[in-house]
Short mmCIF file of N, CA and C in Angstrom, two decimals:
data_model
loop_
_atom_site.label_atom_id
_atom_site.label_comp_id
_atom_site.label_asym_id
_atom_site.label_seq_id
_atom_site.Cartn_x
_atom_site.Cartn_y
_atom_site.Cartn_z
N UNK A 13 84.08 24.62 309.02
CA UNK A 13 83.36 24.41 310.26
C UNK A 13 82.96 22.94 310.35
N UNK A 14 83.01 22.35 311.53
CA UNK A 14 82.66 20.95 311.68
C UNK A 14 81.18 20.72 311.43
N UNK A 15 80.85 19.51 310.92
CA UNK A 15 79.47 19.19 310.64
C UNK A 15 78.79 18.50 311.82
N UNK A 16 79.54 17.95 312.74
CA UNK A 16 78.99 17.28 313.91
C UNK A 16 78.27 18.28 314.80
N UNK A 17 77.00 18.00 315.16
CA UNK A 17 76.18 18.93 315.93
C UNK A 17 76.77 19.24 317.31
N UNK A 18 77.20 18.20 318.06
CA UNK A 18 77.73 18.45 319.41
C UNK A 18 79.04 19.22 319.36
N UNK A 19 79.86 18.90 318.40
CA UNK A 19 81.12 19.61 318.24
C UNK A 19 80.88 21.05 317.81
N UNK A 20 79.89 21.25 316.93
CA UNK A 20 79.58 22.59 316.45
C UNK A 20 79.08 23.48 317.58
N UNK A 21 78.40 22.90 318.55
CA UNK A 21 77.89 23.68 319.68
C UNK A 21 79.04 24.23 320.52
N UNK A 22 80.17 23.54 320.53
CA UNK A 22 81.32 23.97 321.31
C UNK A 22 82.29 24.81 320.49
N UNK A 23 82.09 24.86 319.17
CA UNK A 23 82.98 25.62 318.30
C UNK A 23 82.51 27.06 318.20
N UNK A 24 83.46 27.96 318.33
CA UNK A 24 83.13 29.38 318.29
C UNK A 24 84.26 30.15 317.63
N UNK A 25 83.94 31.39 317.28
CA UNK A 25 84.95 32.31 316.75
C UNK A 25 85.59 33.06 317.92
N UNK A 26 86.90 33.24 317.83
CA UNK A 26 87.65 33.98 318.84
C UNK A 26 88.52 35.01 318.11
N UNK A 27 88.90 36.05 318.84
CA UNK A 27 89.75 37.10 318.26
C UNK A 27 91.20 36.84 318.63
N UNK A 28 92.07 37.08 317.68
CA UNK A 28 93.51 36.97 317.90
C UNK A 28 94.13 38.33 317.63
N UNK A 29 94.95 38.79 318.56
CA UNK A 29 95.68 40.04 318.36
C UNK A 29 97.01 39.69 317.72
N UNK A 30 97.33 40.44 316.66
CA UNK A 30 98.57 40.19 315.92
C UNK A 30 99.60 41.26 316.26
N UNK A 31 100.84 40.95 316.01
CA UNK A 31 101.90 41.93 316.16
C UNK A 31 101.74 42.99 315.07
N UNK A 32 102.24 44.18 315.31
CA UNK A 32 102.09 45.29 314.38
C UNK A 32 102.49 44.96 312.95
N UNK A 33 101.56 45.14 312.02
CA UNK A 33 101.82 44.93 310.62
C UNK A 33 102.02 43.48 310.21
N UNK A 34 101.69 42.53 311.09
CA UNK A 34 101.95 41.13 310.79
C UNK A 34 100.68 40.28 310.73
N UNK A 35 99.53 40.89 310.50
CA UNK A 35 98.29 40.10 310.48
C UNK A 35 98.27 39.13 309.29
N UNK A 36 98.83 39.54 308.14
CA UNK A 36 98.86 38.62 307.00
C UNK A 36 99.81 37.46 307.26
N UNK A 37 100.92 37.73 307.92
CA UNK A 37 101.87 36.67 308.29
C UNK A 37 101.22 35.70 309.28
N UNK A 38 100.53 36.25 310.28
CA UNK A 38 99.85 35.40 311.26
C UNK A 38 98.80 34.53 310.57
N UNK A 39 98.03 35.14 309.66
CA UNK A 39 97.01 34.39 308.92
C UNK A 39 97.64 33.22 308.16
N UNK A 40 98.69 33.50 307.42
CA UNK A 40 99.36 32.46 306.63
C UNK A 40 99.87 31.33 307.51
N UNK A 41 100.52 31.68 308.63
CA UNK A 41 101.08 30.65 309.50
C UNK A 41 100.00 29.83 310.20
N UNK A 42 98.89 30.47 310.58
CA UNK A 42 97.80 29.73 311.21
C UNK A 42 97.11 28.81 310.20
N UNK A 43 96.94 29.29 308.97
CA UNK A 43 96.35 28.44 307.92
C UNK A 43 97.24 27.23 307.64
N UNK A 44 98.56 27.45 307.64
CA UNK A 44 99.50 26.35 307.42
C UNK A 44 99.41 25.29 308.51
N UNK A 45 98.97 25.70 309.70
CA UNK A 45 98.80 24.76 310.82
C UNK A 45 97.42 24.09 310.80
N UNK A 46 96.57 24.47 309.84
CA UNK A 46 95.27 23.83 309.70
C UNK A 46 94.14 24.52 310.44
N UNK A 47 94.35 25.72 310.95
CA UNK A 47 93.29 26.43 311.65
C UNK A 47 92.35 27.11 310.65
N UNK A 48 91.09 27.28 311.06
CA UNK A 48 90.08 27.97 310.26
C UNK A 48 90.15 29.45 310.65
N UNK A 49 90.58 30.30 309.71
CA UNK A 49 90.85 31.70 309.97
C UNK A 49 89.93 32.58 309.13
N UNK A 50 89.51 33.70 309.71
CA UNK A 50 88.82 34.73 308.95
C UNK A 50 89.56 36.04 309.21
N UNK A 51 90.07 36.63 308.14
CA UNK A 51 90.85 37.87 308.22
C UNK A 51 90.17 38.89 307.31
N UNK A 52 89.22 39.66 307.83
CA UNK A 52 88.51 40.61 306.97
C UNK A 52 89.45 41.69 306.42
N UNK A 53 89.33 41.90 305.12
CA UNK A 53 90.17 42.89 304.47
C UNK A 53 89.31 43.90 303.73
N UNK A 54 89.94 44.97 303.34
CA UNK A 54 89.28 46.06 302.65
C UNK A 54 90.14 46.45 301.47
N UNK A 55 89.53 46.52 300.30
CA UNK A 55 90.24 46.93 299.11
C UNK A 55 90.16 48.45 299.02
N UNK A 56 91.32 49.11 299.06
CA UNK A 56 91.31 50.57 299.03
C UNK A 56 92.42 51.07 298.10
N UNK A 57 92.29 52.31 297.76
CA UNK A 57 93.27 52.93 296.85
C UNK A 57 94.31 53.66 297.67
N UNK A 58 95.58 53.35 297.38
CA UNK A 58 96.71 53.97 298.07
C UNK A 58 97.71 54.45 297.04
N UNK A 59 98.39 55.50 297.39
CA UNK A 59 99.45 55.99 296.53
C UNK A 59 100.76 55.35 296.97
N UNK A 60 101.38 54.61 296.03
CA UNK A 60 102.64 53.93 296.31
C UNK A 60 103.60 54.20 295.16
N UNK A 61 104.79 54.63 295.50
CA UNK A 61 105.82 54.92 294.49
C UNK A 61 105.27 55.82 293.38
N UNK A 62 104.48 56.80 293.78
CA UNK A 62 103.96 57.78 292.84
C UNK A 62 102.77 57.33 292.02
N UNK A 63 102.27 56.11 292.26
CA UNK A 63 101.12 55.59 291.53
C UNK A 63 99.99 55.29 292.50
N UNK A 64 98.78 55.47 292.05
CA UNK A 64 97.63 55.09 292.85
C UNK A 64 97.28 53.65 292.47
N UNK A 65 97.24 52.77 293.48
CA UNK A 65 96.98 51.35 293.24
C UNK A 65 95.87 50.87 294.17
N UNK A 66 95.23 49.76 293.78
CA UNK A 66 94.29 49.08 294.67
C UNK A 66 95.11 48.18 295.58
N UNK A 67 94.89 48.32 296.89
CA UNK A 67 95.67 47.58 297.89
C UNK A 67 94.70 46.87 298.84
N UNK A 68 95.00 45.63 299.15
CA UNK A 68 94.20 44.86 300.10
C UNK A 68 94.77 45.09 301.50
N UNK A 69 93.98 45.72 302.38
CA UNK A 69 94.43 46.02 303.73
C UNK A 69 93.49 45.40 304.75
N UNK A 70 94.01 45.08 305.94
CA UNK A 70 93.14 44.50 306.97
C UNK A 70 92.08 45.51 307.42
N UNK A 71 90.85 45.02 307.61
CA UNK A 71 89.78 45.86 308.13
C UNK A 71 90.09 46.22 309.58
N UNK A 72 90.62 45.26 310.33
CA UNK A 72 91.08 45.47 311.71
C UNK A 72 92.58 45.19 311.72
N UNK A 73 93.43 46.22 311.62
CA UNK A 73 94.86 46.02 311.39
C UNK A 73 95.59 45.08 312.35
N UNK A 74 95.17 44.99 313.59
CA UNK A 74 95.91 44.15 314.54
C UNK A 74 95.17 42.88 314.92
N UNK A 75 94.07 42.55 314.21
CA UNK A 75 93.23 41.43 314.64
C UNK A 75 92.81 40.55 313.48
N UNK A 76 92.59 39.28 313.80
CA UNK A 76 91.94 38.34 312.90
C UNK A 76 91.13 37.39 313.76
N UNK A 77 90.33 36.55 313.13
CA UNK A 77 89.42 35.67 313.87
C UNK A 77 89.76 34.22 313.56
N UNK A 78 89.60 33.38 314.58
CA UNK A 78 89.92 31.96 314.45
C UNK A 78 88.73 31.15 314.97
N UNK A 79 88.41 30.06 314.27
CA UNK A 79 87.29 29.20 314.64
C UNK A 79 87.84 27.98 315.35
N UNK A 80 87.50 27.82 316.62
CA UNK A 80 88.06 26.75 317.44
C UNK A 80 86.99 26.00 318.21
N UNK A 81 87.27 24.73 318.45
CA UNK A 81 86.44 23.91 319.32
C UNK A 81 87.04 24.00 320.72
N UNK A 82 86.21 24.26 321.72
CA UNK A 82 86.72 24.45 323.08
C UNK A 82 87.41 23.21 323.63
N UNK A 83 86.97 22.03 323.21
CA UNK A 83 87.53 20.81 323.78
C UNK A 83 88.56 20.12 322.87
N UNK A 84 88.29 20.09 321.56
CA UNK A 84 89.13 19.30 320.68
C UNK A 84 90.28 20.07 320.03
N UNK A 85 90.15 21.36 319.87
CA UNK A 85 91.20 22.14 319.22
C UNK A 85 92.41 22.28 320.13
N UNK A 86 93.58 22.22 319.52
CA UNK A 86 94.82 22.43 320.26
C UNK A 86 95.16 23.92 320.22
N UNK A 87 94.98 24.59 321.33
CA UNK A 87 95.16 26.04 321.41
C UNK A 87 96.63 26.43 321.62
N UNK A 88 97.45 25.51 322.06
CA UNK A 88 98.83 25.83 322.45
C UNK A 88 99.68 26.44 321.33
N UNK A 89 99.63 25.91 320.11
CA UNK A 89 100.53 26.47 319.08
C UNK A 89 100.15 27.89 318.64
N UNK A 90 98.96 28.32 318.96
CA UNK A 90 98.51 29.64 318.50
C UNK A 90 99.41 30.74 319.04
N UNK A 91 99.68 30.72 320.33
CA UNK A 91 100.48 31.78 320.95
C UNK A 91 101.90 31.87 320.42
N UNK A 92 102.45 30.75 319.97
CA UNK A 92 103.84 30.76 319.49
C UNK A 92 103.92 30.90 317.96
N UNK A 93 102.80 31.13 317.33
CA UNK A 93 102.80 31.29 315.87
C UNK A 93 103.36 32.66 315.51
N UNK A 94 104.22 32.69 314.48
CA UNK A 94 104.81 33.96 314.03
C UNK A 94 103.72 34.92 313.62
N UNK A 95 103.80 36.14 314.11
CA UNK A 95 102.83 37.18 313.79
C UNK A 95 101.74 37.32 314.83
N UNK A 96 101.53 36.29 315.65
CA UNK A 96 100.48 36.33 316.68
C UNK A 96 101.04 36.89 317.97
N UNK A 97 100.30 37.83 318.55
CA UNK A 97 100.69 38.38 319.84
C UNK A 97 100.01 37.60 320.97
N UNK A 98 98.67 37.46 320.86
CA UNK A 98 97.94 36.74 321.91
C UNK A 98 96.51 36.49 321.47
N UNK A 99 95.82 35.62 322.20
CA UNK A 99 94.38 35.44 322.03
C UNK A 99 93.72 36.50 322.90
N UNK A 100 92.77 37.23 322.36
CA UNK A 100 92.10 38.29 323.11
C UNK A 100 91.24 37.65 324.19
N UNK A 101 91.38 38.14 325.41
CA UNK A 101 90.61 37.60 326.54
C UNK A 101 89.93 38.71 327.32
N UNK A 102 88.90 38.31 328.03
CA UNK A 102 88.26 39.16 329.03
C UNK A 102 88.48 38.44 330.34
N UNK A 103 89.33 38.99 331.17
CA UNK A 103 89.74 38.28 332.37
C UNK A 103 90.61 37.11 331.95
N UNK A 104 90.21 35.90 332.36
CA UNK A 104 90.98 34.71 331.98
C UNK A 104 90.29 33.88 330.92
N UNK A 105 89.21 34.40 330.31
CA UNK A 105 88.45 33.66 329.31
C UNK A 105 88.62 34.28 327.92
N UNK A 106 88.85 33.46 326.91
CA UNK A 106 88.96 33.98 325.55
C UNK A 106 87.67 34.69 325.12
N UNK A 107 87.81 35.80 324.44
CA UNK A 107 86.66 36.59 323.97
C UNK A 107 85.98 35.86 322.82
N UNK A 108 84.70 35.53 323.01
CA UNK A 108 83.92 34.85 321.98
C UNK A 108 83.32 35.89 321.05
N UNK A 109 83.44 35.65 319.77
CA UNK A 109 82.87 36.53 318.74
C UNK A 109 81.66 35.81 318.16
N UNK A 110 80.54 36.50 318.07
CA UNK A 110 79.30 35.86 317.61
C UNK A 110 79.39 35.44 316.15
N UNK A 111 78.71 34.33 315.83
CA UNK A 111 78.65 33.85 314.44
C UNK A 111 77.98 34.90 313.56
N UNK A 112 77.01 35.63 314.11
CA UNK A 112 76.29 36.65 313.35
C UNK A 112 77.22 37.77 312.90
N UNK A 113 78.10 38.21 313.79
CA UNK A 113 79.05 39.27 313.45
C UNK A 113 79.99 38.81 312.34
N UNK A 114 80.48 37.59 312.46
CA UNK A 114 81.37 37.05 311.43
C UNK A 114 80.63 36.94 310.09
N UNK A 115 79.37 36.50 310.13
CA UNK A 115 78.58 36.39 308.90
C UNK A 115 78.38 37.77 308.26
N UNK A 116 78.12 38.79 309.07
CA UNK A 116 77.97 40.15 308.54
C UNK A 116 79.26 40.66 307.91
N UNK A 117 80.38 40.41 308.57
CA UNK A 117 81.68 40.83 308.03
C UNK A 117 82.00 40.11 306.73
N UNK A 118 81.67 38.81 306.65
CA UNK A 118 81.92 38.05 305.43
C UNK A 118 81.04 38.56 304.29
N UNK A 119 79.79 38.89 304.59
CA UNK A 119 78.88 39.40 303.56
C UNK A 119 79.38 40.74 303.03
N UNK A 120 79.87 41.61 303.91
CA UNK A 120 80.41 42.90 303.50
C UNK A 120 81.65 42.71 302.64
N UNK A 121 82.48 41.77 303.03
CA UNK A 121 83.71 41.52 302.28
C UNK A 121 83.41 41.00 300.88
N UNK A 122 82.38 40.15 300.74
CA UNK A 122 82.01 39.63 299.42
C UNK A 122 81.54 40.75 298.51
N UNK A 123 80.84 41.74 299.05
CA UNK A 123 80.34 42.86 298.25
C UNK A 123 81.48 43.76 297.79
N UNK A 124 82.52 43.89 298.59
CA UNK A 124 83.62 44.80 298.29
C UNK A 124 84.83 44.08 297.69
N UNK A 125 84.65 42.86 297.22
CA UNK A 125 85.79 42.04 296.81
C UNK A 125 86.64 42.67 295.71
N UNK A 126 86.03 43.28 294.72
CA UNK A 126 86.79 43.85 293.62
C UNK A 126 86.39 45.29 293.38
N UNK A 127 87.31 46.09 292.89
CA UNK A 127 86.91 47.45 292.54
C UNK A 127 85.87 47.39 291.43
N UNK A 128 84.92 48.27 291.51
CA UNK A 128 83.87 48.25 290.50
C UNK A 128 84.44 48.69 289.16
N UNK A 129 83.94 48.07 288.12
CA UNK A 129 84.37 48.43 286.78
C UNK A 129 83.42 49.49 286.24
N UNK A 130 83.86 50.17 285.23
CA UNK A 130 83.05 51.22 284.62
C UNK A 130 82.41 50.70 283.36
N UNK A 131 81.30 51.31 282.99
CA UNK A 131 80.60 50.95 281.76
C UNK A 131 80.71 52.10 280.77
N UNK A 132 80.70 51.76 279.49
CA UNK A 132 80.78 52.78 278.44
C UNK A 132 79.61 53.75 278.59
N UNK A 133 79.92 55.03 278.52
CA UNK A 133 78.90 56.07 278.65
C UNK A 133 78.67 56.56 280.06
N UNK A 134 79.29 55.93 281.03
CA UNK A 134 79.12 56.31 282.44
C UNK A 134 79.91 57.58 282.76
N UNK A 135 79.30 58.45 283.54
CA UNK A 135 79.98 59.67 283.97
C UNK A 135 80.98 59.32 285.08
N UNK A 136 82.21 59.82 284.96
CA UNK A 136 83.26 59.58 285.95
C UNK A 136 83.94 60.91 286.27
N UNK A 137 84.67 60.92 287.37
CA UNK A 137 85.46 62.08 287.75
C UNK A 137 86.92 61.66 287.79
N UNK A 138 87.79 62.47 287.24
CA UNK A 138 89.22 62.21 287.28
C UNK A 138 89.72 62.73 288.62
N UNK A 139 90.32 61.84 289.42
CA UNK A 139 90.78 62.22 290.76
C UNK A 139 92.23 62.66 290.82
N UNK A 140 93.07 62.13 289.93
CA UNK A 140 94.51 62.41 289.98
C UNK A 140 95.02 62.76 288.60
N UNK A 141 96.21 63.30 288.55
CA UNK A 141 96.85 63.61 287.28
C UNK A 141 96.49 65.00 286.78
N UNK A 142 96.87 65.31 285.56
CA UNK A 142 96.67 66.66 285.03
C UNK A 142 95.21 67.05 284.85
N UNK A 143 94.30 66.06 284.78
CA UNK A 143 92.89 66.37 284.59
C UNK A 143 92.09 66.21 285.88
N UNK A 144 92.76 66.21 287.02
CA UNK A 144 92.09 66.03 288.31
C UNK A 144 90.98 67.06 288.50
N UNK A 145 89.83 66.56 288.96
CA UNK A 145 88.69 67.43 289.23
C UNK A 145 87.74 67.59 288.07
N UNK A 146 88.12 67.11 286.89
CA UNK A 146 87.27 67.23 285.72
C UNK A 146 86.32 66.03 285.59
N UNK A 147 85.12 66.30 285.13
CA UNK A 147 84.17 65.23 284.82
C UNK A 147 84.42 64.76 283.40
N UNK A 148 84.15 63.47 283.17
CA UNK A 148 84.37 62.89 281.86
C UNK A 148 83.37 61.76 281.64
N UNK A 149 83.38 61.21 280.44
CA UNK A 149 82.54 60.06 280.11
C UNK A 149 83.46 58.88 279.83
N UNK A 150 83.22 57.78 280.56
CA UNK A 150 84.04 56.59 280.37
C UNK A 150 83.75 55.99 278.99
N UNK A 151 84.81 55.67 278.24
CA UNK A 151 84.66 55.13 276.90
C UNK A 151 84.94 53.63 276.89
N UNK A 152 86.16 53.25 277.31
CA UNK A 152 86.51 51.83 277.34
C UNK A 152 87.72 51.58 278.21
N UNK A 153 87.84 50.34 278.69
CA UNK A 153 89.00 49.93 279.47
C UNK A 153 89.97 49.25 278.52
N UNK A 154 91.24 49.57 278.67
CA UNK A 154 92.28 48.99 277.83
C UNK A 154 92.93 47.82 278.53
N UNK A 155 93.56 46.94 277.76
CA UNK A 155 94.31 45.85 278.39
C UNK A 155 95.50 46.47 279.11
N UNK A 156 96.10 45.71 279.97
CA UNK A 156 97.19 46.23 280.80
C UNK A 156 98.34 46.77 279.95
N UNK A 157 98.87 47.89 280.40
CA UNK A 157 100.04 48.47 279.74
C UNK A 157 101.29 47.66 280.10
N UNK A 158 102.41 48.00 279.52
CA UNK A 158 103.65 47.26 279.78
C UNK A 158 104.03 47.26 281.26
N UNK A 159 103.71 48.35 281.96
CA UNK A 159 104.08 48.42 283.37
C UNK A 159 103.05 47.77 284.28
N UNK A 160 102.01 47.12 283.72
CA UNK A 160 101.01 46.41 284.51
C UNK A 160 99.87 47.28 284.98
N UNK A 161 99.88 48.55 284.64
CA UNK A 161 98.84 49.47 285.08
C UNK A 161 97.66 49.44 284.12
N UNK A 162 96.45 49.26 284.66
CA UNK A 162 95.26 49.27 283.81
C UNK A 162 94.93 50.70 283.41
N UNK A 163 94.53 50.87 282.15
CA UNK A 163 94.25 52.19 281.62
C UNK A 163 92.86 52.23 281.01
N UNK A 164 92.37 53.44 280.81
CA UNK A 164 91.04 53.63 280.24
C UNK A 164 91.06 54.80 279.27
N UNK A 165 90.12 54.78 278.35
CA UNK A 165 89.92 55.91 277.46
C UNK A 165 88.65 56.62 277.93
N UNK A 166 88.78 57.92 278.14
CA UNK A 166 87.63 58.73 278.56
C UNK A 166 87.43 59.87 277.56
N UNK A 167 86.22 60.38 277.53
CA UNK A 167 85.92 61.56 276.73
C UNK A 167 85.85 62.74 277.68
N UNK A 168 86.69 63.74 277.42
CA UNK A 168 86.84 64.88 278.32
C UNK A 168 86.58 66.16 277.56
N UNK A 169 85.78 67.04 278.11
CA UNK A 169 85.52 68.35 277.51
C UNK A 169 86.73 69.22 277.83
N UNK A 170 87.53 69.56 276.82
CA UNK A 170 88.78 70.27 277.04
C UNK A 170 89.02 71.21 275.85
N UNK A 171 89.30 72.45 276.14
CA UNK A 171 89.55 73.46 275.11
C UNK A 171 88.39 73.55 274.11
N UNK A 172 87.18 73.59 274.65
CA UNK A 172 85.94 73.72 273.88
C UNK A 172 85.71 72.58 272.89
N UNK A 173 86.31 71.45 273.14
CA UNK A 173 86.12 70.26 272.29
C UNK A 173 86.08 69.03 273.17
N UNK A 174 85.46 67.99 272.65
CA UNK A 174 85.50 66.70 273.33
C UNK A 174 86.77 65.99 272.90
N UNK A 175 87.61 65.69 273.88
CA UNK A 175 88.90 65.06 273.62
C UNK A 175 88.87 63.61 274.11
N UNK A 176 89.46 62.72 273.35
CA UNK A 176 89.62 61.33 273.79
C UNK A 176 90.97 61.25 274.51
N UNK A 177 90.94 60.87 275.78
CA UNK A 177 92.15 60.88 276.61
C UNK A 177 92.34 59.50 277.24
N UNK A 178 93.59 59.06 277.28
CA UNK A 178 93.92 57.79 277.94
C UNK A 178 94.51 58.10 279.31
N UNK A 179 93.93 57.50 280.35
CA UNK A 179 94.38 57.74 281.72
C UNK A 179 94.44 56.40 282.48
N UNK A 180 95.21 56.34 283.57
CA UNK A 180 95.18 55.14 284.40
C UNK A 180 93.77 54.98 285.01
N UNK A 181 93.26 53.78 284.99
CA UNK A 181 91.91 53.56 285.50
C UNK A 181 91.82 53.85 287.00
N UNK A 182 92.95 53.76 287.68
CA UNK A 182 92.96 54.05 289.13
C UNK A 182 92.74 55.54 289.41
N UNK A 183 92.85 56.39 288.40
CA UNK A 183 92.63 57.83 288.58
C UNK A 183 91.16 58.20 288.49
N UNK A 184 90.30 57.22 288.14
CA UNK A 184 88.88 57.51 287.93
C UNK A 184 88.04 57.11 289.13
N UNK A 185 86.96 57.86 289.32
CA UNK A 185 86.01 57.59 290.40
C UNK A 185 84.61 57.80 289.84
N UNK A 186 83.66 57.01 290.30
CA UNK A 186 82.27 57.17 289.86
C UNK A 186 81.72 58.49 290.29
#
């Protein structure tokens, strides 16, 4: 954001509508052109190729936000940027997004930046795999396996005994 007071008064956040599934492409291309972009994302668990993984997805799948000066910014290249469909407007005026809303979205994104890690002794629930639905006690996180999947050792009550079991960490939930 510009530090000049008069310029800052004219600078605002605007919404950009992206083509289907191309918000990350639009973000990359706009950043390469030097624009100040905010693309709120959400870290969520998805099943891909039979594995549950943490995936970064857009909070608003077809939209991202751009910070522009009404007088000094060159708006023309935005419309022809790959991945961009249009600047969102109300009538013939670009839709202004409040700084407060952007600040709230950024604060939420900072809190959700990484999946939470587990602590030894913490109660967890196994969500997937042969032990799905069972409660267990988290023991330790292991270094990445050969296939890149993070794993954990849990203590599971099974067959009237406490069993030490190794499972993918993505199968666990607090």
